[in-house]
PDB file of C-alpha atoms in Angstrom:
ATOM      1  CA  UNK V 533     103.081 132.029  90.325  1.00 48.00           C
ATOM      2  CA  UNK V 534     103.271 128.424  91.349  1.00 51.00           C
ATOM      3  CA  UNK V 535     104.441 125.851  88.824  1.00 49.00           C
ATOM      4  CA  UNK V 536     102.541 122.598  88.402  1.00 51.00           C
ATOM      5  CA  UNK V 537     104.745 119.890  86.905  1.00 49.00           C
ATOM      6  CA  UNK V 538     104.118 116.231  86.344  1.00 57.00           C
ATOM      7  CA  UNK V 539     106.320 113.676  84.673  1.00 63.00           C
ATOM      8  CA  UNK V 540     105.979 110.213  83.205  1.00 71.00           C
ATOM      9  CA  UNK V 541     108.984 107.942  82.639  1.00 75.00           C
ATOM     10  CA  UNK V 542     108.805 104.994  80.235  1.00 75.00           C
ATOM     11  CA  UNK V 543     111.313 102.444  78.991  1.00 74.00           C
ATOM     12  CA  UNK V 544     112.475 103.617  75.579  1.00 74.00           C
ATOM     13  CA  UNK V 545     114.536 100.568  74.684  1.00 66.00           C
ATOM     14  CA  UNK V 546     114.668  97.336  76.600  1.00 62.00           C
ATOM     15  CA  UNK V 547     117.419  96.817  79.121  1.00 57.00           C
ATOM     16  CA  UNK V 548     120.367  94.946  77.654  1.00 61.00           C
ATOM     17  CA  UNK V 549     122.064  93.124  80.515  1.00 58.00           C
ATOM     18  CA  UNK V 550     125.409  92.603  78.775  1.00 62.00           C
ATOM     19  CA  UNK V 551     125.785  96.324  78.115  1.00 71.00           C
ATOM     20  CA  UNK V 552     124.329  97.546  81.437  1.00 82.00           C
ATOM     21  CA  UNK V 553     122.113 100.416  80.367  1.00 83.00           C
ATOM     22  CA  UNK V 554     118.553 101.324  79.480  1.00 85.00           C
ATOM     23  CA  UNK V 555     117.099 104.262  77.585  1.00 85.00           C
ATOM     24  CA  UNK V 556     114.419 106.119  79.550  1.00 86.00           C
ATOM     25  CA  UNK V 557     111.917 108.444  77.902  1.00 87.00           C
ATOM     26  CA  UNK V 558     110.733 111.334  80.065  1.00 84.00           C
ATOM     27  CA  UNK V 559     107.639 113.403  79.398  1.00 82.00           C
ATOM     28  CA  UNK V 560     107.617 116.498  81.597  1.00 74.00           C
ATOM     29  CA  UNK V 561     104.373 118.455  81.525  1.00 73.00           C
ATOM     30  CA  UNK V 562     103.860 122.008  82.745  1.00 68.00           C
ATOM     31  CA  UNK V 563     100.203 122.803  83.255  1.00 64.00           C
ATOM     32  CA  UNK V 564     100.699 125.936  85.349  1.00 63.00           C
ATOM     33  CA  UNK V 565      98.198 127.835  83.228  1.00 61.00           C
ATOM     34  CA  UNK V 566      94.828 126.178  82.803  1.00 61.00           C
ATOM     35  CA  UNK V 567      94.428 127.337  79.208  1.00 64.00           C
ATOM     36  CA  UNK V 568      97.899 126.262  78.026  1.00 64.00           C
ATOM     37  CA  UNK V 569      99.910 123.111  78.682  1.00 66.00           C
ATOM     38  CA  UNK V 570     103.454 122.363  77.624  1.00 71.00           C
ATOM     39  CA  UNK V 571     105.043 118.972  77.087  1.00 73.00           C
ATOM     40  CA  UNK V 572     108.845 118.628  77.219  1.00 77.00           C
ATOM     41  CA  UNK V 573     109.860 115.129  76.043  1.00 81.00           C
ATOM     42  CA  UNK V 574     113.470 113.942  76.301  1.00 83.00           C
ATOM     43  CA  UNK V 575     115.389 110.697  76.688  1.00 84.00           C
ATOM     44  CA  UNK V 576     118.419 109.695  78.716  1.00 84.00           C
ATOM     45  CA  UNK V 577     120.723 106.696  78.760  1.00 84.00           C
ATOM     46  CA  UNK V 578     121.019 105.454  82.351  1.00 85.00           C
ATOM     47  CA  UNK V 579     123.249 102.700  83.686  1.00 86.00           C
ATOM     48  CA  UNK V 580     122.119  99.665  85.660  1.00 87.00           C
ATOM     49  CA  UNK V 581     124.769  98.219  87.984  1.00 87.00           C
ATOM     50  CA  UNK V 582     124.964  95.076  90.105  1.00 88.00           C
ATOM     51  CA  UNK V 583     123.655  97.178  93.016  1.00 91.00           C
ATOM     52  CA  UNK V 584     120.553  98.420  91.144  1.00 91.00           C
ATOM     53  CA  UNK V 585     117.274  97.204  92.612  1.00 93.00           C
ATOM     54  CA  UNK V 586     114.984  96.109  89.755  1.00 90.00           C
ATOM     55  CA  UNK V 587     111.315  95.618  90.647  1.00 92.00           C
ATOM     56  CA  UNK V 588     109.199  94.097  87.903  1.00 91.00           C
ATOM     57  CA  UNK V 589     109.897  93.053  84.330  1.00 87.00           C
ATOM     58  CA  UNK V 590     111.630  95.809  82.354  1.00 84.00           C
ATOM     59  CA  UNK V 591     110.077  95.997  78.902  1.00 85.00           C
ATOM     60  CA  UNK V 592     109.846  98.656  76.229  1.00 85.00           C
ATOM     61  CA  UNK V 593     106.915 101.039  76.748  1.00 86.00           C
ATOM     62  CA  UNK V 594     106.386 100.231  80.454  1.00 88.00           C
ATOM     63  CA  UNK V 595     105.975 103.149  82.860  1.00 88.00           C
ATOM     64  CA  UNK V 596     108.592 103.087  85.611  1.00 89.00           C
ATOM     65  CA  UNK V 597     109.591 104.885  88.790  1.00 89.00           C
ATOM     66  CA  UNK V 598     113.331 105.625  88.898  1.00 88.00           C
ATOM     67  CA  UNK V 599     115.739 106.663  91.647  1.00 90.00           C
ATOM     68  CA  UNK V 600     119.316 107.586  90.789  1.00 88.00           C
ATOM     69  CA  UNK V 601     122.436 107.037  92.901  1.00 88.00           C
ATOM     70  CA  UNK V 602     123.601 110.609  92.393  1.00 82.00           C
ATOM     71  CA  UNK V 603     121.276 112.891  90.457  1.00 76.00           C
ATOM     72  CA  UNK V 604     124.012 115.561  90.377  1.00 82.00           C
ATOM     73  CA  UNK V 605     126.068 113.470  87.930  1.00 80.00           C
ATOM     74  CA  UNK V 606     126.190 114.454  84.262  1.00 81.00           C
ATOM     75  CA  UNK V 607     123.309 112.968  82.267  1.00 76.00           C
ATOM     76  CA  UNK V 608     125.598 110.551  80.439  1.00 74.00           C
ATOM     77  CA  UNK V 609     126.875 109.121  83.748  1.00 79.00           C
ATOM     78  CA  UNK V 610     123.601 108.568  85.634  1.00 81.00           C
ATOM     79  CA  UNK V 611     123.461 105.283  87.541  1.00 87.00           C
ATOM     80  CA  UNK V 612     120.107 103.878  88.599  1.00 89.00           C
ATOM     81  CA  UNK V 613     119.705 103.083  92.300  1.00 91.00           C
ATOM     82  CA  UNK V 614     116.283 101.485  91.797  1.00 92.00           C
ATOM     83  CA  UNK V 615     113.802 101.069  88.974  1.00 90.00           C
ATOM     84  CA  UNK V 616     110.241  99.833  89.481  1.00 91.00           C
ATOM     85  CA  UNK V 617     107.689  98.966  86.812  1.00 90.00           C
ATOM     86  CA  UNK V 618     104.414 100.644  87.848  1.00 89.00           C
ATOM     87  CA  UNK V 619     102.319  99.701  84.832  1.00 68.00           C
ATOM     88  CA  UNK V 620     101.730  96.044  83.939  1.00 56.00           C
TER      89      UNK V 620
END
């Protein structure tokens, strides 16, 4: 059958400029079956570089849209290409 996934990404801890990273909380939902839904929460530590495009004010709990430089990198080496706050 077809899978129906949706995900929400929020700032877990505020961005600390001196250290160059932010914790992102993902909530991946699988609602393939109408009678049962599954939620798979996890968090990653992602790095913000001088080349990262930041749109909006990064604050804890804000929903964001994230693009990575190379999503094939190991999770502990992910570098953010752009991050945009989509909830004010």
